XYZ file of C-alpha atoms in Angstrom:
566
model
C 123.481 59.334 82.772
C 124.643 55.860 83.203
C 125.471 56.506 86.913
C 122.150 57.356 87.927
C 119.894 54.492 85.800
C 122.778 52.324 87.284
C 121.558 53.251 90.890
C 118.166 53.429 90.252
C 118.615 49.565 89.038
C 121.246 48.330 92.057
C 117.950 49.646 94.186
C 115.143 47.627 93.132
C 114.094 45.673 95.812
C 114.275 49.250 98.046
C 111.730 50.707 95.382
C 109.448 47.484 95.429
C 108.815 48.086 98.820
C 108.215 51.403 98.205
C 105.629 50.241 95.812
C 104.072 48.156 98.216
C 103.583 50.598 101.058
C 102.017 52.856 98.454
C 99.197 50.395 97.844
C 98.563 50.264 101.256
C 98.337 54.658 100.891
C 96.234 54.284 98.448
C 93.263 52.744 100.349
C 91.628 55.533 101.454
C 91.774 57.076 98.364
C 89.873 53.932 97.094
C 87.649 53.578 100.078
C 87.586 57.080 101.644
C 84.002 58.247 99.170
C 82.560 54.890 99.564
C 82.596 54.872 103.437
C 81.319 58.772 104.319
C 78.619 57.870 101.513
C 77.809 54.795 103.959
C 77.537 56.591 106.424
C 75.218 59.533 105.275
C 73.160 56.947 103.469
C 72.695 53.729 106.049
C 73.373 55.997 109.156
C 72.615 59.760 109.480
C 70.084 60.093 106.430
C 67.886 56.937 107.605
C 68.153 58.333 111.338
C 70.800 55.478 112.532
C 73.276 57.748 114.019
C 75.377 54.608 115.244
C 75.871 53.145 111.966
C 76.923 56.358 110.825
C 79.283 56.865 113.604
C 80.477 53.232 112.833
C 81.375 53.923 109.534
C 83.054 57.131 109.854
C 85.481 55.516 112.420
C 86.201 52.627 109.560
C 86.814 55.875 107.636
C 89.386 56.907 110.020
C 90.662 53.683 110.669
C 91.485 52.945 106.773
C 93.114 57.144 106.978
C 95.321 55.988 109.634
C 96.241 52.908 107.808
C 96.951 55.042 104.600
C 99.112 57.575 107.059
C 101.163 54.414 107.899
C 101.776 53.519 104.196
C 102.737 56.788 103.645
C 105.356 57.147 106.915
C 106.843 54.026 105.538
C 107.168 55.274 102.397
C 109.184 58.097 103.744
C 110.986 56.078 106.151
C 112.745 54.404 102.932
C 113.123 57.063 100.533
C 116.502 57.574 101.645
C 117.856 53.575 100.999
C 116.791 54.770 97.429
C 118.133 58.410 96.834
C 121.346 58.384 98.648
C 123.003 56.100 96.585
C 122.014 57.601 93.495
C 123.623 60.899 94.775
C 126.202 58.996 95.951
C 127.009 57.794 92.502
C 126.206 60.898 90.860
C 128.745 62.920 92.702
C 131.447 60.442 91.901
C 130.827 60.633 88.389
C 130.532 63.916 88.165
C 133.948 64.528 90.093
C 135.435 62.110 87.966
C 134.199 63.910 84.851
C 135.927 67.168 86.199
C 139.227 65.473 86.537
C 139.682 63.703 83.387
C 138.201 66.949 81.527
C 141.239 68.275 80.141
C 139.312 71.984 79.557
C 139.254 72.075 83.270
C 141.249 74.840 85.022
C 145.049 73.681 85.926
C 145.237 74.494 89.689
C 142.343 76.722 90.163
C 139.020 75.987 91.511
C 136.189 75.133 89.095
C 133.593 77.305 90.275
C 131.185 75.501 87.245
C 132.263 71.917 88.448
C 131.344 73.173 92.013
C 127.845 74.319 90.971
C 127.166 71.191 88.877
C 127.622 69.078 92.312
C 125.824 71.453 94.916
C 123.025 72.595 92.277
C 122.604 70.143 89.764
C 123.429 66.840 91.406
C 120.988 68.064 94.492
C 118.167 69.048 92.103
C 118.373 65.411 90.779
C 118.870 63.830 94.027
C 115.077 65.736 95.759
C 113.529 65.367 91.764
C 114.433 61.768 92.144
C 112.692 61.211 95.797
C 109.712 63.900 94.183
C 109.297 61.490 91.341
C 109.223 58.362 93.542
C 106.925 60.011 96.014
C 104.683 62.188 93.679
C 104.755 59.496 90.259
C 103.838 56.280 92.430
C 101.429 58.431 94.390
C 99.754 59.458 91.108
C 99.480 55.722 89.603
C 98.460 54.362 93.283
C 95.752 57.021 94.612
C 94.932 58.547 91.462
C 93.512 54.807 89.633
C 91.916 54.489 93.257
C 89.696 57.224 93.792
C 88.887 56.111 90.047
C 87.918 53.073 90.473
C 86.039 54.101 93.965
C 84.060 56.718 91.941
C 83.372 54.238 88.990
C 81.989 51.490 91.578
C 80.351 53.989 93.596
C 78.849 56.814 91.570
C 78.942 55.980 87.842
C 76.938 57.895 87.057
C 79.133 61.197 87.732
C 82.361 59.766 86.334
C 81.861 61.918 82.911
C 82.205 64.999 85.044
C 85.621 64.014 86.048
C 86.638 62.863 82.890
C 86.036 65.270 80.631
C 87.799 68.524 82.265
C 90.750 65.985 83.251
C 91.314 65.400 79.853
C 91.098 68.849 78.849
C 93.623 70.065 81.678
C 96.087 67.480 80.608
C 96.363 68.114 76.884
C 96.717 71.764 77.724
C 98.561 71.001 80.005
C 100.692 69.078 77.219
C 101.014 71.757 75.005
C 102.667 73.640 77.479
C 105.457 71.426 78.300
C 107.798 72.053 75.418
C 108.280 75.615 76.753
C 108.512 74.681 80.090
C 111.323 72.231 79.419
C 113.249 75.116 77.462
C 112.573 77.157 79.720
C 114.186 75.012 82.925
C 117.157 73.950 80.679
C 117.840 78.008 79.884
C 117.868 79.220 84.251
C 120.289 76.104 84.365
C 122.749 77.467 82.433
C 122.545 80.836 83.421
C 123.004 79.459 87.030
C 125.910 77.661 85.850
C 127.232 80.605 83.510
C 126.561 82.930 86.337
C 128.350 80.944 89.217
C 131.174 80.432 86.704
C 131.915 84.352 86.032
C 131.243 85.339 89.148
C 134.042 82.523 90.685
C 136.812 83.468 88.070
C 136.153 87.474 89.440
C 136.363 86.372 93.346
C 139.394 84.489 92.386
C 141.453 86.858 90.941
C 139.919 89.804 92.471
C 143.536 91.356 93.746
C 144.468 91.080 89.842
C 141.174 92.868 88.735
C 141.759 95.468 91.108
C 145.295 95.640 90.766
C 144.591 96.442 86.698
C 141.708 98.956 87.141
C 139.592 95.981 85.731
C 136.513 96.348 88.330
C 134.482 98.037 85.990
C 134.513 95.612 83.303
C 134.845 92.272 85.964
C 131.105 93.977 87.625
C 129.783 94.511 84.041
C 130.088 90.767 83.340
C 128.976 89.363 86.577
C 126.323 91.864 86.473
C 125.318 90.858 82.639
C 125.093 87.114 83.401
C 123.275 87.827 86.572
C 120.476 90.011 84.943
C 120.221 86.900 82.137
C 120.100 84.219 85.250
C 117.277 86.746 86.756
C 115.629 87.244 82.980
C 115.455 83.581 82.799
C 114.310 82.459 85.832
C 111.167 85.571 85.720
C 110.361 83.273 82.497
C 109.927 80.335 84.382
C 108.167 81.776 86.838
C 105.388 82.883 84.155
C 105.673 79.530 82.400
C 104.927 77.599 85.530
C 101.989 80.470 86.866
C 100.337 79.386 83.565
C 100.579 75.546 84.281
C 99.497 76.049 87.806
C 96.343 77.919 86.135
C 95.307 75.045 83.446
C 95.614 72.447 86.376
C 93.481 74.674 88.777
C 91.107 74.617 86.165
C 90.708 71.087 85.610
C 90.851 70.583 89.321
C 87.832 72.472 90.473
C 85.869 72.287 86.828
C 84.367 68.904 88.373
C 83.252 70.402 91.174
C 81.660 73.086 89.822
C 79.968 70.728 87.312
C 78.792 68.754 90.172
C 77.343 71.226 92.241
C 75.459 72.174 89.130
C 74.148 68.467 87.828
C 74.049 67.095 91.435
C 70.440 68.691 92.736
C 69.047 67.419 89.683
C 69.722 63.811 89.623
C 68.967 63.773 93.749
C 65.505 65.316 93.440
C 64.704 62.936 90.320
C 66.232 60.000 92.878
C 69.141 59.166 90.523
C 71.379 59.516 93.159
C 71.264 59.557 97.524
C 72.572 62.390 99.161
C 75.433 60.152 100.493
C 76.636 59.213 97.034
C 76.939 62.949 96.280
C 78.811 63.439 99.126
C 81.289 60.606 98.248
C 81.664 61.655 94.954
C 82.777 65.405 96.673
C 85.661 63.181 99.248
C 86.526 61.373 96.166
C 86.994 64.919 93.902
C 87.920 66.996 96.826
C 90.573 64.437 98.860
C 92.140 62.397 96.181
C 91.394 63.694 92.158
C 92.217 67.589 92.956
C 95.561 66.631 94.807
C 96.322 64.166 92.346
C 95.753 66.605 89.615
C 98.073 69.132 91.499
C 100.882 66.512 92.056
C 101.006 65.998 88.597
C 101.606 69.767 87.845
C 103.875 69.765 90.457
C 106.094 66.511 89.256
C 105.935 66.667 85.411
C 106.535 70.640 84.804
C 108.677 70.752 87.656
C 110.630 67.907 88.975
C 110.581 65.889 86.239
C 111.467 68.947 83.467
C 114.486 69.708 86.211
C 115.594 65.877 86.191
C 115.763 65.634 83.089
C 117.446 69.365 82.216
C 119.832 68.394 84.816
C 120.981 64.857 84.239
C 121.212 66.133 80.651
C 123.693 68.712 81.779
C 125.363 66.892 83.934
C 126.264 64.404 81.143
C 127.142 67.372 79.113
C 129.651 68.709 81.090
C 130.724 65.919 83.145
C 131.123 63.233 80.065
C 131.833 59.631 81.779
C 135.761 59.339 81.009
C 137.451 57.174 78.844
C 138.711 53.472 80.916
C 142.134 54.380 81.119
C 144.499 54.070 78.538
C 146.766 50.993 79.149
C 147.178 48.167 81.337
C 150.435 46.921 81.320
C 152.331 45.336 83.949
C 156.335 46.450 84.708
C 158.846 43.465 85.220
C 161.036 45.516 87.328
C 161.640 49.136 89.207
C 163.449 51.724 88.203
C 162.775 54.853 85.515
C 164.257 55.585 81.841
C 163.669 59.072 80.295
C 164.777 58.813 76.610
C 164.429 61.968 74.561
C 160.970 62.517 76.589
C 159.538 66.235 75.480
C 156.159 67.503 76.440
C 154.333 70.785 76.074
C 150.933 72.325 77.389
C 149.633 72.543 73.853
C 150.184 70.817 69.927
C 151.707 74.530 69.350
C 152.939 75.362 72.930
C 157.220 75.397 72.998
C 157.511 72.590 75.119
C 159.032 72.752 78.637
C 160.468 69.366 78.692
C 162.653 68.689 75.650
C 164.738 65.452 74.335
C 165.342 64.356 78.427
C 167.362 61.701 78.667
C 167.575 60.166 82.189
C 168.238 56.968 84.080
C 166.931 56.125 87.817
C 167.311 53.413 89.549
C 167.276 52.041 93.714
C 168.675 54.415 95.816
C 169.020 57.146 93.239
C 168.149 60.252 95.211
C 167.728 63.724 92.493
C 167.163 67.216 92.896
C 165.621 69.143 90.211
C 165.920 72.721 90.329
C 165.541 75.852 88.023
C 163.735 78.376 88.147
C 159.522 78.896 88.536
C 157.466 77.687 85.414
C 160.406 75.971 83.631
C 158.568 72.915 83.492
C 160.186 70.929 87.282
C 156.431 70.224 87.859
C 155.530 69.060 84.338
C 158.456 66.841 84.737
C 157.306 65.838 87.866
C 153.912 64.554 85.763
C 155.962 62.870 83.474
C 157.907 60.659 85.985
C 154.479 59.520 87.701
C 152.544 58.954 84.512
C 150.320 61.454 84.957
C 150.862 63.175 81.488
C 151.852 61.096 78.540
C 155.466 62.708 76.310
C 154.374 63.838 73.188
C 157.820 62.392 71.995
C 160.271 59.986 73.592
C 158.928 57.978 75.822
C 159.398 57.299 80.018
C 159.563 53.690 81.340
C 159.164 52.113 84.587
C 160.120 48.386 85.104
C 160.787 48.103 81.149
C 156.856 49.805 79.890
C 155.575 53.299 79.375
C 154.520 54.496 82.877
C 151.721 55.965 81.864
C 150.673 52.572 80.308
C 150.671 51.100 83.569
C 147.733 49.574 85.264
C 146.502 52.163 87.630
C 146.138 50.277 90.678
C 149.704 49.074 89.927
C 151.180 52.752 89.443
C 149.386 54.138 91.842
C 150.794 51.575 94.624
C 154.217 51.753 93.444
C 154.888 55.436 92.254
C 153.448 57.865 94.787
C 153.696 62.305 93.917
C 153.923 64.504 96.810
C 152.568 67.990 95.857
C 152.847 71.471 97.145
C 149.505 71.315 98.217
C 148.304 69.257 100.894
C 145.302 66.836 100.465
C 143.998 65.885 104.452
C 140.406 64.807 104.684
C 138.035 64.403 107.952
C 138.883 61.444 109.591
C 141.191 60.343 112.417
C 144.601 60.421 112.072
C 145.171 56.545 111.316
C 142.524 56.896 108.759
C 144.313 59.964 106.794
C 147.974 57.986 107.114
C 146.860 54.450 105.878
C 145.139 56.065 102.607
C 148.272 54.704 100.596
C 148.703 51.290 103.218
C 145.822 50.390 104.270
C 147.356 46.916 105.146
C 150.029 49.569 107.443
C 149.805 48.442 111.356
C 149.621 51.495 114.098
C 153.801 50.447 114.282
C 154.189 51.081 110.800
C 152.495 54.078 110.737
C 154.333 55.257 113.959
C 157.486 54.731 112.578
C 156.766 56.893 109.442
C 155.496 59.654 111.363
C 158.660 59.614 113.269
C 161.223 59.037 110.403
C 159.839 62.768 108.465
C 159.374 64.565 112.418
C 156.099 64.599 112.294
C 155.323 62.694 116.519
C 154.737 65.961 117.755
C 152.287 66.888 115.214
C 150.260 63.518 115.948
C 150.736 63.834 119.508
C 148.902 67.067 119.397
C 145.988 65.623 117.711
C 145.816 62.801 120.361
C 147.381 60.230 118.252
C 146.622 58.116 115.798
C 143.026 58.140 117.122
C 142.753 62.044 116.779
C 140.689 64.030 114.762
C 141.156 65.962 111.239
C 139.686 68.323 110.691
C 138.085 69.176 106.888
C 140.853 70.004 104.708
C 142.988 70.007 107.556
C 141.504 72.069 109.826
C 143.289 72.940 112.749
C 146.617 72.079 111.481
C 149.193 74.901 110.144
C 150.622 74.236 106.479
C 153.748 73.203 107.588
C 152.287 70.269 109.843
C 149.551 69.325 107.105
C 152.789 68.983 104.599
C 154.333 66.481 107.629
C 151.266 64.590 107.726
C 151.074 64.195 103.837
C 154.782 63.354 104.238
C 154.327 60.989 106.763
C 151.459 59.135 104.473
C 153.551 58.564 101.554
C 156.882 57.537 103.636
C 154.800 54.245 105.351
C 153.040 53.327 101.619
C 154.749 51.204 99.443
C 155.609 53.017 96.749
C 159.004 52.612 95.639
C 159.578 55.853 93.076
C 158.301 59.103 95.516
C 158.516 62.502 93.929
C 158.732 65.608 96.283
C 157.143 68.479 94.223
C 158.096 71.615 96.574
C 156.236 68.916 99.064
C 158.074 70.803 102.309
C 157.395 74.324 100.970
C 156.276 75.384 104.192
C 158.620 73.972 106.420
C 161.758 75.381 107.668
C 165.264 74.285 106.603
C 165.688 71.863 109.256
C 162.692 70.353 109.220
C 162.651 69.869 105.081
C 166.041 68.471 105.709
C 164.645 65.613 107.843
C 161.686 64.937 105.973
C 164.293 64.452 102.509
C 166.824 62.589 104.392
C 164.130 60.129 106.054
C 162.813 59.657 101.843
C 166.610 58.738 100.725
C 167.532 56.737 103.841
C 163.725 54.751 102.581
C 165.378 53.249 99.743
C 163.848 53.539 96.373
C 163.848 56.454 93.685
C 163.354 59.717 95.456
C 162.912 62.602 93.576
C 162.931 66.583 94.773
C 161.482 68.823 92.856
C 163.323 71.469 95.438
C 161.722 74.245 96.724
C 165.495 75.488 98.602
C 168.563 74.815 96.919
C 170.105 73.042 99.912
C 167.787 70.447 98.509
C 170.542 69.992 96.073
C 173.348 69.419 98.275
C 171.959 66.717 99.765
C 171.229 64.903 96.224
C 173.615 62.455 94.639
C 172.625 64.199 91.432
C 171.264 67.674 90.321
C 168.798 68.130 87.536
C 169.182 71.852 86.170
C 166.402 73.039 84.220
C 166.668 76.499 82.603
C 165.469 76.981 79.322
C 167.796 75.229 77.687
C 168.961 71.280 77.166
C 168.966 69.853 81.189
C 172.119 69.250 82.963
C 172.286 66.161 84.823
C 175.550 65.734 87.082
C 176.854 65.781 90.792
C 176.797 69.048 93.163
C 180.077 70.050 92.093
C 180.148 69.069 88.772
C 177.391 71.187 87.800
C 179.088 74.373 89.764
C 181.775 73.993 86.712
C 179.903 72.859 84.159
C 177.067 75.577 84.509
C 176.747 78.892 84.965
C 172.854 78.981 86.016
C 173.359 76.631 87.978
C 176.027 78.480 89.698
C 174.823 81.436 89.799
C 171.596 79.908 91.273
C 173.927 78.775 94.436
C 175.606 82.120 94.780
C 172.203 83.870 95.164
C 171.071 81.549 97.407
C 173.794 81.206 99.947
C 174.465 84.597 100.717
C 170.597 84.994 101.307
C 170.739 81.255 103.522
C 173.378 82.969 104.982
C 172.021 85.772 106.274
């Protein structure tokens, strides 16, 4: 994915030091042999216990140096890998949103295991690979080199069964990476069935579907368990071929070694240097590389390929036009959720302008909502077209429409943070007096009061708060923004009368466009004009106008009041 590369590559002074400290891990890997063969041969062996002593504490001395390298390698992992997650999150949440397969108001249970599974696998394979790959180039060519220089004569041993162990070990990567890439999507195919049953789990019992809802939750969790038994095998096999070439050498050297001392080809020191060198740096070198190939670098790959997959980058944004003016047109606009779906919004035609204040009623699933969409540009019309300031709205620059045209919705979007912090999202320019004075214009002081004021605490999702006094919040963010078009989409749903009444009349007496999408019908009598949407063309007219002129619309009202009423 571009993300990731492109954090990997905003990072590289972070990883050059990271290179750096390794060098200074590796050098008891390149003098650890050397030193203990020192001190066998020039110390203990000759009967000069202090040189031996001597060297053994320059042994430990150069450890303890290499410990060091290897805290501070540590120590700034996390300047590397953070970002990258960071980054990969934020692509991958963008992907979810501008994916139009995603489900409309529902939870993606897929999209939520592609960020807590996937995007973590790649975030520790990442810090694996930088730990693990540079410790394989850095210790690995050391305890080479330290062998070559020190006991040449022994190098074939450890060449030879490396070699072999690696091109088996080759052979059996192909498989492995199938195998990782098959237990990622069961995970993913498992998490997804298993989320759509939890979520409608009243519905499935409610239609004697249990039966058939356990038998496909059941069926992708026996293929999630098949697959993952596979890897298991796969990687039991890798672990063997890499044992092998491991502890081939020193079996080979424990058979040649006796030889070549007796004939005086080699001191008993060197053989023992040659063992530190096999036994302390080679054999966990060999066993890294097992580990970081067939495992975190098969599931980096698998899952940056599958996050790419189903989180494509999205297109830039369609657009960029600037409006000369305020103000909405909706001529002929029509939109439906599908090229063969009967549209919900047909041949609209509608003018708004400063200080227009509309209700739109009708009843659930007519299409108030989609309209809703239309007005803020966040659906293109499939015919017609809908105009702010003289341009297709949806053809706006972004950072322009989203200053200037701000959607309420039904449900509330609060985030942990202080109060101040959650207001100002829209104004972050917005003093604590402007925000003040919006929280008190929608009724919303005692809610902030409660928290301890504009320096209180939210809690995630807001926590803590009831729905009603989220809804004021969310209220109160838009009112002190600057957007001069706000649409109300059932945005005081959980408020009473009263306290929806304020919040409306504090929008109209803002100035602008407001529009209601109106969860109560009294939403309509305090309108200058009524939107009725039922089925049919849309009637656009006064309060009692539209009591004449329609009968839904009137027999909406005389439903309602009698219930208001009592």
């Amino acid at each position: 994915m571009n993300a990731y590369w492109s954090a990997l590559a905003g990072r590289k002074r972070e990883v050059a030091v990271l290179l750096g400290w390794s060098v200074v891990e590796g050098v008891p890997a390149l003098l650890g042999g050397r030193l203990v063969g020192l001190a066998v041969d020039r110390g203990f062996a000759v009967g000069d216990v202090p040189s031996g002593v001597l060297w053994l504490v320059l042994f430990a001395l150069v450890a303890v140096l290499g410990g060091f390298g290897l805290r501070q390698v540590f120590t700034r992992l996390g300047g590397v890998v953070e970002p990258m997650r960071d980054a990969l999150v934020t692509a991958v949440v963008r992907g979810v949103l501008h994916d139009g397969r995603s489900h409309r108001g529902l939870p993606d249970a897929s999209a939520v295991a592609r960020i807590t599974r996937h995007v973590e696998v790649v975030r520790d394979a990442t810090a694996g690979v930088l730990v693990q790959a540079r410790a394989l180039l850095v210790t690995t060519t050391a305890a080479l080199v330290g062998l070559a220089t020190s006991v040449a004569e022994l190098a074939w041993l450890v060449v030879l069964p490396v070699v072999a162990a690696l091109v088996l070990f080759g052979l059996l990567l192909p498989s492995l990476a199938r195998g990782q890439r098959e237990l990622v999507l069961a995970d993913e195919d498992a998490a997804e069935v298993a989320g759509a049953a939890l979520l409608g789990l009243r519905d499935v019992v409610a239609c004697g579907g249990a039966a058939r809802a356990a038998a496909e939750v059941g069926e992708r969790v026996d293929r999630q368990a098949a697959a993952t038994v596979r890897m298991a095998w796969a990687s039991a096999l890798r672990g063997v071929v890499i044992t092998l070439g491991g502890f081939a050498p020193l079996v080979l050297l424990l058979v040649v070694a006796p030889g070549m001392v007796a004939s005086g080809a080699l001191s008993a020191g060197e053989v023992l240097g040659a063992v530190v060198y096999l036994s302390t740096s080679v054999q966990p070198a060999l066993r890294r590389l097992a580990d970081t190939t067939s495992t975190v670098v098969l599931r980096l790959v698998v899952a940056l390929r599958r996050l790419a997959e189903a989180a494509p980058p999205p297109a830039a944004p369609p657009g960029g036009l600037e409006p000369s003016g305020g103000g909405l047109e909706l001529r002929g606009a029509t939109f439906g959720w599908g090229a063969r779906a009967e549209p919900v919004v047909r041949g609209l035609d509608l003018v708004l302008r400063a200080g227009d204040h509309l209700a739109v009623v009708g009843p659930s699933g007519i299409g108030k909502s989609t309209l809703a969409g239309l007005v803020t540009g966040l659906v293109a019309p499939q015919a017609g077209e809908v105009r702010f300031g003289g341009v297709p709205v949806h053809l706006v620059r972004p950072s322009v429409r989203h200053r200037r045209i701000a959607l309420v919705p039904q449900e509330t979007y609060l985030f942990t943070g202080t109060v101040r912090e959650n207001l100002a999202l829209l104004a972050p320019e917005a003093s604590d007096a402007d925000l003040l004075r919006a929280v008190e214009a929608v009724g919303a002081a005692g809610v902030v009061r409660r928290l301890g004021g504009l320096d209180g605490a939210v809690g995630h999702a807001g926590g803590g708060l009831s729905a009603g006094e989220a809804q004021l919040l969310a209220a109160a963010r838009v009112h002190a923004s600057p957007a001069e078009v706000v649409v109300l989409d059932e945005a005081t749903s959980h408020l009473d009368a009263a306290a929806e009444a304020r919040v409306e009349e504090a929008f109209a007496a803002r100035g602008g466009v407001l529009v209601v999408i109106a969860h109560r019908l009294s939403s309509a009598l305090r309108a200058r004009r009524v939107l009725v949407m039922d089925g049919g063309p849309a009637l656009l007219g006064a309060h009692e106008e539209l009591l004449a002129a329609s009968p839904a619309y009137a027999d909406l009202m005389a439903a309602w009041q009698p219930a208001s009423t009592g």
